[in-house]
Structures are given as structure tokens and as C-alpha cells.
PDB file of C-alpha atoms in Angstrom:
ATOM      1  CA  UNK A   1     196.827 128.367-175.799  1.00 55.00           C
ATOM      2  CA  UNK A   2     198.635 125.077-176.426  1.00 62.00           C
ATOM      3  CA  UNK A   3     199.871 126.250-179.815  1.00 66.00           C
ATOM      4  CA  UNK A   4     201.368 129.386-178.297  1.00 73.00           C
ATOM      5  CA  UNK A   5     203.106 127.348-175.577  1.00 78.00           C
ATOM      6  CA  UNK A   6     204.572 125.000-178.195  1.00 80.00           C
ATOM      7  CA  UNK A   7     205.869 127.903-180.232  1.00 83.00           C
ATOM      8  CA  UNK A   8     207.491 129.491-177.182  1.00 87.00           C
ATOM      9  CA  UNK A   9     209.048 126.151-176.187  1.00 88.00           C
ATOM     10  CA  UNK A  10     210.433 125.670-179.694  1.00 89.00           C
ATOM     11  CA  UNK A  11     211.816 129.206-179.766  1.00 91.00           C
ATOM     12  CA  UNK A  12     213.472 128.785-176.354  1.00 94.00           C
ATOM     13  CA  UNK A  13     215.068 125.489-177.387  1.00 93.00           C
ATOM     14  CA  UNK A  14     216.241 127.054-180.632  1.00 93.00           C
ATOM     15  CA  UNK A  15     217.690 130.040-178.772  1.00 94.00           C
ATOM     16  CA  UNK A  16     219.557 127.788-176.333  1.00 95.00           C
ATOM     17  CA  UNK A  17     220.879 125.710-179.215  1.00 95.00           C
ATOM     18  CA  UNK A  18     222.005 128.823-181.082  1.00 95.00           C
ATOM     19  CA  UNK A  19     223.845 130.219-178.046  1.00 96.00           C
ATOM     20  CA  UNK A  20     225.411 126.831-177.377  1.00 95.00           C
ATOM     21  CA  UNK A  21     226.573 126.530-180.978  1.00 95.00           C
ATOM     22  CA  UNK A  22     228.252 129.929-180.834  1.00 96.00           C
ATOM     23  CA  UNK A  23     229.894 129.019-177.518  1.00 95.00           C
ATOM     24  CA  UNK A  24     231.156 125.655-178.762  1.00 95.00           C
ATOM     25  CA  UNK A  25     232.625 127.233-181.883  1.00 94.00           C
ATOM     26  CA  UNK A  26     234.757 129.616-179.826  1.00 92.00           C
ATOM     27  CA  UNK A  27     235.678 127.338-176.902  1.00 91.00           C
ATOM     28  CA  UNK A  28     239.206 125.837-176.869  1.00 90.00           C
ATOM     29  CA  UNK A  29     238.189 122.737-174.860  1.00 90.00           C
ATOM     30  CA  UNK A  30     237.632 120.388-177.787  1.00 93.00           C
ATOM     31  CA  UNK A  31     240.610 118.202-176.944  1.00 91.00           C
ATOM     32  CA  UNK A  32     241.992 117.973-173.416  1.00 89.00           C
ATOM     33  CA  UNK A  33     245.266 116.366-172.377  1.00 83.00           C
ATOM     34  CA  UNK A  34     244.868 112.878-170.886  1.00 72.00           C
ATOM     35  CA  UNK A  35     246.629 111.848-167.682  1.00 70.00           C
ATOM     36  CA  UNK A  36     247.397 108.146-168.230  1.00 63.00           C
ATOM     37  CA  UNK A  37     250.304 105.848-167.430  1.00 59.00           C
ATOM     38  CA  UNK A  38     253.489 107.935-167.018  1.00 57.00           C
ATOM     39  CA  UNK A  39     251.838 111.156-168.145  1.00 52.00           C
ATOM     40  CA  UNK A  40     250.973 112.397-164.646  1.00 53.00           C
ATOM     41  CA  UNK A  41     251.934 116.044-164.976  1.00 53.00           C
ATOM     42  CA  UNK A  42     248.713 117.239-163.415  1.00 58.00           C
ATOM     43  CA  UNK A  43     249.804 120.855-162.897  1.00 65.00           C
ATOM     44  CA  UNK A  44     249.670 121.483-166.663  1.00 76.00           C
ATOM     45  CA  UNK A  45     246.575 121.040-168.805  1.00 82.00           C
ATOM     46  CA  UNK A  46     246.545 121.382-172.589  1.00 85.00           C
ATOM     47  CA  UNK A  47     243.419 122.484-174.448  1.00 89.00           C
ATOM     48  CA  UNK A  48     243.031 122.307-178.223  1.00 89.00           C
ATOM     49  CA  UNK A  49     240.192 124.066-180.002  1.00 89.00           C
ATOM     50  CA  UNK A  50     239.212 125.182-183.483  1.00 91.00           C
ATOM     51  CA  UNK A  51     240.951 128.545-183.302  1.00 91.00           C
ATOM     52  CA  UNK A  52     243.601 128.283-180.586  1.00 90.00           C
ATOM     53  CA  UNK A  53     245.346 125.998-178.142  1.00 88.00           C
ATOM     54  CA  UNK A  54     245.833 126.864-174.487  1.00 88.00           C
ATOM     55  CA  UNK A  55     248.119 125.709-171.676  1.00 85.00           C
ATOM     56  CA  UNK A  56     246.794 126.041-168.154  1.00 81.00           C
ATOM     57  CA  UNK A  57     249.260 125.692-165.293  1.00 77.00           C
ATOM     58  CA  UNK A  58     248.121 124.764-161.774  1.00 68.00           C
ATOM     59  CA  UNK A  59     244.783 126.610-162.124  1.00 66.00           C
ATOM     60  CA  UNK A  60     246.684 129.900-161.844  1.00 70.00           C
ATOM     61  CA  UNK A  61     248.027 130.911-165.225  1.00 77.00           C
ATOM     62  CA  UNK A  62     246.714 130.198-168.708  1.00 80.00           C
ATOM     63  CA  UNK A  63     248.370 131.018-172.003  1.00 85.00           C
ATOM     64  CA  UNK A  64     246.528 130.767-175.319  1.00 86.00           C
ATOM     65  CA  UNK A  65     247.904 131.063-178.821  1.00 87.00           C
ATOM     66  CA  UNK A  66     245.989 131.297-182.073  1.00 89.00           C
ATOM     67  CA  UNK A  67     246.968 128.788-184.723  1.00 88.00           C
ATOM     68  CA  UNK A  68     249.432 130.267-187.197  1.00 84.00           C
ATOM     69  CA  UNK A  69     247.826 128.506-190.153  1.00 82.00           C
ATOM     70  CA  UNK A  70     244.820 126.348-190.927  1.00 82.00           C
ATOM     71  CA  UNK A  71     247.244 123.701-192.184  1.00 82.00           C
ATOM     72  CA  UNK A  72     248.525 123.326-188.618  1.00 79.00           C
ATOM     73  CA  UNK A  73     245.218 121.733-187.677  1.00 84.00           C
ATOM     74  CA  UNK A  74     244.345 118.093-188.114  1.00 86.00           C
ATOM     75  CA  UNK A  75     241.889 117.269-190.939  1.00 88.00           C
ATOM     76  CA  UNK A  76     238.976 116.763-188.551  1.00 89.00           C
ATOM     77  CA  UNK A  77     239.516 120.149-186.896  1.00 90.00           C
ATOM     78  CA  UNK A  78     239.906 121.854-190.282  1.00 90.00           C
ATOM     79  CA  UNK A  79     236.544 120.528-191.434  1.00 92.00           C
ATOM     80  CA  UNK A  80     234.979 121.196-188.033  1.00 92.00           C
ATOM     81  CA  UNK A  81     235.910 124.866-188.229  1.00 92.00           C
ATOM     82  CA  UNK A  82     233.954 125.373-191.441  1.00 92.00           C
ATOM     83  CA  UNK A  83     231.009 123.199-190.396  1.00 95.00           C
ATOM     84  CA  UNK A  84     230.623 124.882-187.022  1.00 95.00           C
ATOM     85  CA  UNK A  85     230.688 128.325-188.643  1.00 94.00           C
ATOM     86  CA  UNK A  86     227.997 127.185-191.078  1.00 95.00           C
ATOM     87  CA  UNK A  87     225.948 125.704-188.247  1.00 94.00           C
ATOM     88  CA  UNK A  88     226.176 128.942-186.259  1.00 95.00           C
ATOM     89  CA  UNK A  89     224.967 131.013-189.210  1.00 96.00           C
ATOM     90  CA  UNK A  90     222.114 128.598-189.946  1.00 95.00           C
ATOM     91  CA  UNK A  91     220.981 128.545-186.324  1.00 94.00           C
ATOM     92  CA  UNK A  92     220.960 132.353-186.216  1.00 95.00           C
ATOM     93  CA  UNK A  93     218.891 132.529-189.421  1.00 95.00           C
ATOM     94  CA  UNK A  94     216.506 129.874-188.102  1.00 94.00           C
ATOM     95  CA  UNK A  95     216.005 131.839-184.891  1.00 94.00           C
ATOM     96  CA  UNK A  96     215.238 135.037-186.829  1.00 93.00           C
ATOM     97  CA  UNK A  97     212.782 133.252-189.135  1.00 91.00           C
ATOM     98  CA  UNK A  98     211.070 131.575-186.170  1.00 89.00           C
ATOM     99  CA  UNK A  99     210.710 134.937-184.423  1.00 89.00           C
ATOM    100  CA  UNK A 100     208.998 136.415-187.488  1.00 86.00           C
ATOM    101  CA  UNK A 101     206.658 133.423-187.771  1.00 80.00           C
ATOM    102  CA  UNK A 102     205.556 133.407-184.134  1.00 76.00           C
ATOM    103  CA  UNK A 103     201.842 133.782-183.483  1.00 64.00           C
ATOM    104  CA  UNK A 104     202.427 136.737-181.168  1.00 55.00           C
ATOM    105  CA  UNK A 105     204.438 138.600-183.836  1.00 54.00           C
ATOM    106  CA  UNK A 106     202.427 140.908-186.087  1.00 56.00           C
ATOM    107  CA  UNK A 107     203.495 141.722-189.623  1.00 49.00           C
ATOM    108  CA  UNK A 108     201.730 143.542-192.417  1.00 52.00           C
ATOM    109  CA  UNK A 109     199.784 141.396-194.883  1.00 50.00           C
ATOM    110  CA  UNK A 110     200.815 138.120-193.211  1.00 49.00           C
ATOM    111  CA  UNK A 111     197.973 135.805-192.284  1.00 50.00           C
ATOM    112  CA  UNK A 112     198.178 132.658-190.227  1.00 53.00           C
ATOM    113  CA  UNK A 113     198.743 130.329-193.246  1.00 63.00           C
ATOM    114  CA  UNK A 114     201.727 132.447-194.269  1.00 72.00           C
ATOM    115  CA  UNK A 115     203.154 132.296-190.759  1.00 72.00           C
ATOM    116  CA  UNK A 116     202.681 128.545-190.795  1.00 76.00           C
ATOM    117  CA  UNK A 117     204.950 128.257-193.809  1.00 83.00           C
ATOM    118  CA  UNK A 118     207.447 130.599-192.127  1.00 85.00           C
ATOM    119  CA  UNK A 119     207.525 128.354-189.050  1.00 86.00           C
ATOM    120  CA  UNK A 120     207.990 125.326-191.288  1.00 88.00           C
ATOM    121  CA  UNK A 121     211.001 126.997-192.915  1.00 90.00           C
ATOM    122  CA  UNK A 122     212.365 127.836-189.456  1.00 90.00           C
ATOM    123  CA  UNK A 123     211.953 124.228-188.374  1.00 91.00           C
ATOM    124  CA  UNK A 124     213.823 122.937-191.406  1.00 93.00           C
ATOM    125  CA  UNK A 125     216.606 125.460-190.788  1.00 94.00           C
ATOM    126  CA  UNK A 126     216.872 124.368-187.156  1.00 94.00           C
ATOM    127  CA  UNK A 127     217.148 120.717-188.178  1.00 95.00           C
ATOM    128  CA  UNK A 128     219.757 121.573-190.811  1.00 95.00           C
ATOM    129  CA  UNK A 129     221.801 123.639-188.346  1.00 95.00           C
ATOM    130  CA  UNK A 130     221.618 120.909-185.689  1.00 94.00           C
ATOM    131  CA  UNK A 131     222.791 118.288-188.169  1.00 95.00           C
ATOM    132  CA  UNK A 132     225.573 120.559-189.406  1.00 95.00           C
ATOM    133  CA  UNK A 133     226.793 121.094-185.832  1.00 94.00           C
ATOM    134  CA  UNK A 134     226.425 117.426-184.858  1.00 95.00           C
ATOM    135  CA  UNK A 135     228.613 116.061-187.659  1.00 95.00           C
ATOM    136  CA  UNK A 136     231.927 117.759-186.665  1.00 94.00           C
ATOM    137  CA  UNK A 137     231.366 117.093-182.957  1.00 95.00           C
ATOM    138  CA  UNK A 138     230.864 113.370-183.522  1.00 95.00           C
ATOM    139  CA  UNK A 139     233.774 113.308-185.981  1.00 94.00           C
ATOM    140  CA  UNK A 140     236.217 114.867-183.495  1.00 94.00           C
ATOM    141  CA  UNK A 141     234.959 112.650-180.680  1.00 94.00           C
ATOM    142  CA  UNK A 142     235.440 109.550-182.811  1.00 94.00           C
ATOM    143  CA  UNK A 143     239.010 110.621-183.667  1.00 92.00           C
ATOM    144  CA  UNK A 144     239.853 111.234-180.006  1.00 92.00           C
ATOM    145  CA  UNK A 145     238.496 107.851-178.900  1.00 92.00           C
ATOM    146  CA  UNK A 146     240.232 106.038-181.771  1.00 91.00           C
ATOM    147  CA  UNK A 147     243.615 107.617-180.987  1.00 88.00           C
ATOM    148  CA  UNK A 148     243.167 107.021-177.264  1.00 88.00           C
ATOM    149  CA  UNK A 149     242.903 103.257-177.729  1.00 88.00           C
ATOM    150  CA  UNK A 150     245.502 103.116-180.493  1.00 85.00           C
ATOM    151  CA  UNK A 151     248.741 101.643-179.071  1.00 84.00           C
ATOM    152  CA  UNK A 152     250.807 103.214-181.850  1.00 86.00           C
ATOM    153  CA  UNK A 153     249.973 106.778-180.737  1.00 81.00           C
ATOM    154  CA  UNK A 154     252.352 108.217-178.164  1.00 80.00           C
ATOM    155  CA  UNK A 155     250.933 108.618-174.654  1.00 76.00           C
ATOM    156  CA  UNK A 156     251.801 112.324-174.572  1.00 75.00           C
ATOM    157  CA  UNK A 157     249.756 112.894-177.763  1.00 79.00           C
ATOM    158  CA  UNK A 158     246.595 111.167-176.540  1.00 83.00           C
ATOM    159  CA  UNK A 159     243.659 113.398-175.695  1.00 87.00           C
ATOM    160  CA  UNK A 160     240.310 113.139-173.945  1.00 89.00           C
ATOM    161  CA  UNK A 161     236.883 114.554-174.762  1.00 91.00           C
ATOM    162  CA  UNK A 162     236.666 118.195-173.765  1.00 90.00           C
ATOM    163  CA  UNK A 163     233.773 120.160-172.312  1.00 91.00           C
ATOM    164  CA  UNK A 164     233.050 121.756-175.690  1.00 93.00           C
ATOM    165  CA  UNK A 165     232.037 118.400-177.167  1.00 94.00           C
ATOM    166  CA  UNK A 166     229.523 117.688-174.408  1.00 95.00           C
ATOM    167  CA  UNK A 167     228.089 121.176-174.712  1.00 96.00           C
ATOM    168  CA  UNK A 168     227.946 120.711-178.485  1.00 95.00           C
ATOM    169  CA  UNK A 169     225.867 117.557-178.153  1.00 96.00           C
ATOM    170  CA  UNK A 170     223.396 119.385-175.917  1.00 96.00           C
ATOM    171  CA  UNK A 171     223.213 122.357-178.308  1.00 95.00           C
ATOM    172  CA  UNK A 172     222.661 120.105-181.323  1.00 95.00           C
ATOM    173  CA  UNK A 173     219.892 118.244-179.473  1.00 96.00           C
ATOM    174  CA  UNK A 174     218.185 121.560-178.664  1.00 95.00           C
ATOM    175  CA  UNK A 175     218.346 122.641-182.307  1.00 95.00           C
ATOM    176  CA  UNK A 176     216.942 119.339-183.551  1.00 95.00           C
ATOM    177  CA  UNK A 177     214.185 119.380-180.917  1.00 94.00           C
ATOM    178  CA  UNK A 178     213.219 122.942-181.861  1.00 92.00           C
ATOM    179  CA  UNK A 179     213.078 122.009-185.542  1.00 92.00           C
ATOM    180  CA  UNK A 180     210.936 118.952-184.807  1.00 91.00           C
ATOM    181  CA  UNK A 181     208.511 121.030-182.717  1.00 89.00           C
ATOM    182  CA  UNK A 182     208.033 123.650-185.435  1.00 88.00           C
ATOM    183  CA  UNK A 183     207.656 121.091-188.227  1.00 85.00           C
ATOM    184  CA  UNK A 184     205.166 118.939-186.288  1.00 82.00           C
ATOM    185  CA  UNK A 185     203.238 122.030-185.204  1.00 72.00           C
ATOM    186  CA  UNK A 186     202.857 123.243-188.786  1.00 65.00           C
ATOM    187  CA  UNK A 187     201.794 119.772-189.922  1.00 62.00           C
ATOM    188  CA  UNK A 188     199.117 119.541-187.242  1.00 58.00           C
ATOM    189  CA  UNK A 189     197.813 123.018-188.080  1.00 55.00           C
ATOM    190  CA  UNK A 190     197.637 122.087-191.762  1.00 53.00           C
ATOM    191  CA  UNK A 191     195.516 119.029-190.952  1.00 51.00           C
ATOM    192  CA  UNK A 192     193.231 121.107-188.726  1.00 48.00           C
ATOM    193  CA  UNK A 193     192.670 123.718-191.439  1.00 49.00           C
ATOM    194  CA  UNK A 194     191.896 121.078-194.062  1.00 48.00           C
ATOM    195  CA  UNK A 195     189.410 119.420-191.704  1.00 42.00           C
ATOM    196  CA  UNK A 196     187.662 122.705-190.982  1.00 46.00           C
ATOM    197  CA  UNK A 197     187.327 123.525-194.688  1.00 42.00           C
ATOM    198  CA  UNK A 198     185.665 120.186-195.551  1.00 44.00           C
ATOM    199  CA  UNK A 199     182.697 119.942-193.157  1.00 44.00           C
ATOM    200  CA  UNK A 200     180.298 117.085-194.077  1.00 49.00           C
ATOM    201  CA  UNK A 201     176.734 118.139-195.035  1.00 48.00           C
ATOM    202  CA  UNK A 202     175.122 115.978-192.331  1.00 49.00           C
ATOM    203  CA  UNK A 203     176.815 118.165-189.717  1.00 47.00           C
ATOM    204  CA  UNK A 204     174.694 121.198-190.629  1.00 45.00           C
ATOM    205  CA  UNK A 205     172.863 122.896-187.733  1.00 50.00           C
ATOM    206  CA  UNK A 206     169.452 121.506-186.810  1.00 45.00           C
ATOM    207  CA  UNK A 207     167.610 124.815-187.231  1.00 49.00           C
ATOM    208  CA  UNK A 208     168.997 125.229-190.761  1.00 48.00           C
ATOM    209  CA  UNK A 209     167.843 121.721-191.656  1.00 46.00           C
ATOM    210  CA  UNK A 210     164.334 122.372-190.252  1.00 45.00           C
ATOM    211  CA  UNK A 211     164.150 125.715-192.063  1.00 49.00           C
ATOM    212  CA  UNK A 212     164.960 124.018-195.368  1.00 50.00           C
ATOM    213  CA  UNK A 213     162.329 121.340-194.745  1.00 48.00           C
ATOM    214  CA  UNK A 214     159.663 123.975-193.935  1.00 47.00           C
ATOM    215  CA  UNK A 215     160.427 125.921-197.103  1.00 47.00           C
ATOM    216  CA  UNK A 216     160.129 122.798-199.265  1.00 49.00           C
ATOM    217  CA  UNK A 217     156.802 121.882-197.645  1.00 45.00           C
ATOM    218  CA  UNK A 218     155.469 125.420-198.143  1.00 43.00           C
ATOM    219  CA  UNK A 219     156.403 125.413-201.812  1.00 47.00           C
ATOM    220  CA  UNK A 220     154.625 122.098-202.344  1.00 43.00           C
ATOM    221  CA  UNK A 221     151.436 123.439-200.677  1.00 45.00           C
ATOM    222  CA  UNK A 222     151.409 126.383-203.078  1.00 45.00           C
ATOM    223  CA  UNK A 223     151.485 124.127-206.109  1.00 42.00           C
ATOM    224  CA  UNK A 224     148.614 122.015-204.722  1.00 42.00           C
TER     225      UNK A 224
END
């Protein structure tokens, strides 16, 4: 009962992390224009993402344009595009593998030990996908904070952390938590199986022990 609940919890966390990773990859709110000092044009908001940049005017009209070239992006966004795509693919594969390895899923010629190894592979994939998604998010956030406090950077070019970064941190945490649940679950099941296979002899049932003693006494009486 507890094992099934843990598997469902891990699968739900992994599914939320996968959906969040896909959403973060496509969202344009990675960098948001900052309203500081003389830059008080509040009726226009600039969003910069991995694939496009958008201009939103007075919450009424929004125009988005896809980047003409990858070279138009900054180095952190160029690397983030590839890493987020890799993280999305890994999270999707981890979710599929975890679904196959679930206890409630039946497959031909797949016993529980085999499913345990499948869940372990799913857990490792979840951890790898969470790490892959966490690296570009932290990298972009560090660049934004560094430029924000850099006096050399023009005020109009300074940006703030967008909603996509916060959502990315939550998605990466869900992926890492799902991977930890599956890995710890498989480890605990492995210890339980090894304990069940090596039962000490003094834990034999009492009736079996008495039966053996009676047989030995009967054999001795025959020889006498």
C-alpha cells in the first residue's frame, strides 16, 4: 500500500516537472524589463525568451517576434536553448520509463525485480533531467542579477527575473524529488528482498523444529 502511494507520488511529481519544463522552454518571460530610476515607461513591458521577444503595451496589445538567428541571442540564452530542449526530452523519457515500471502496470515476462530496475532507471533520468533544466535557469538568473547591479550597464538594458525562471525552479525541484523518490524506493525494496532471502536458521517455525527433534529421537530408539 505504501509502496504504491510512493510510486504514484513520484509519478505525479515527475509529470508536473515534465509539464513545467515544457512550459518554461516555450515561455518568453525569461527576462523582463526593469522599471528603475528614469526608466518609468510602465505602459510598455519587454519580455525576452529562448525563442522570441515580446512587447506588451498597456495590457492591451502584445507583439512577439521570433529571433532571426541564434547568434542574436546572448551566450547564456544560446546555451539555455539547447539545455532546456535536452531537459524536456529527458523528462519525457523518464516519465515513460516510470510509467512502464509502475507496480500497477502489467507487462509480459516482467517480474517485480525487473520493474525495480526500470524504476531505478526512471529515477536516474528524472535526476538528470532536473539537473539539466536547473543549470540554464540558474545561469540566466545569475546573469540578470549581475547586470542589474553593474553600474556600467545602461539602465534601459537592465532586466529582472521573469516568471519563467520561477516556474523553472519549481519544475526542476519536482523532477529531482521524483528521481529521489524512485531511487530511494528501489534501494529500500532491494534491501527488503535481500533480507527475505537470507532468513536465519533459528527463525524456523516451532512445529518444524519439534518435528525434526521427534524424528531424530525415533531413529535413535530404532538403533537401540
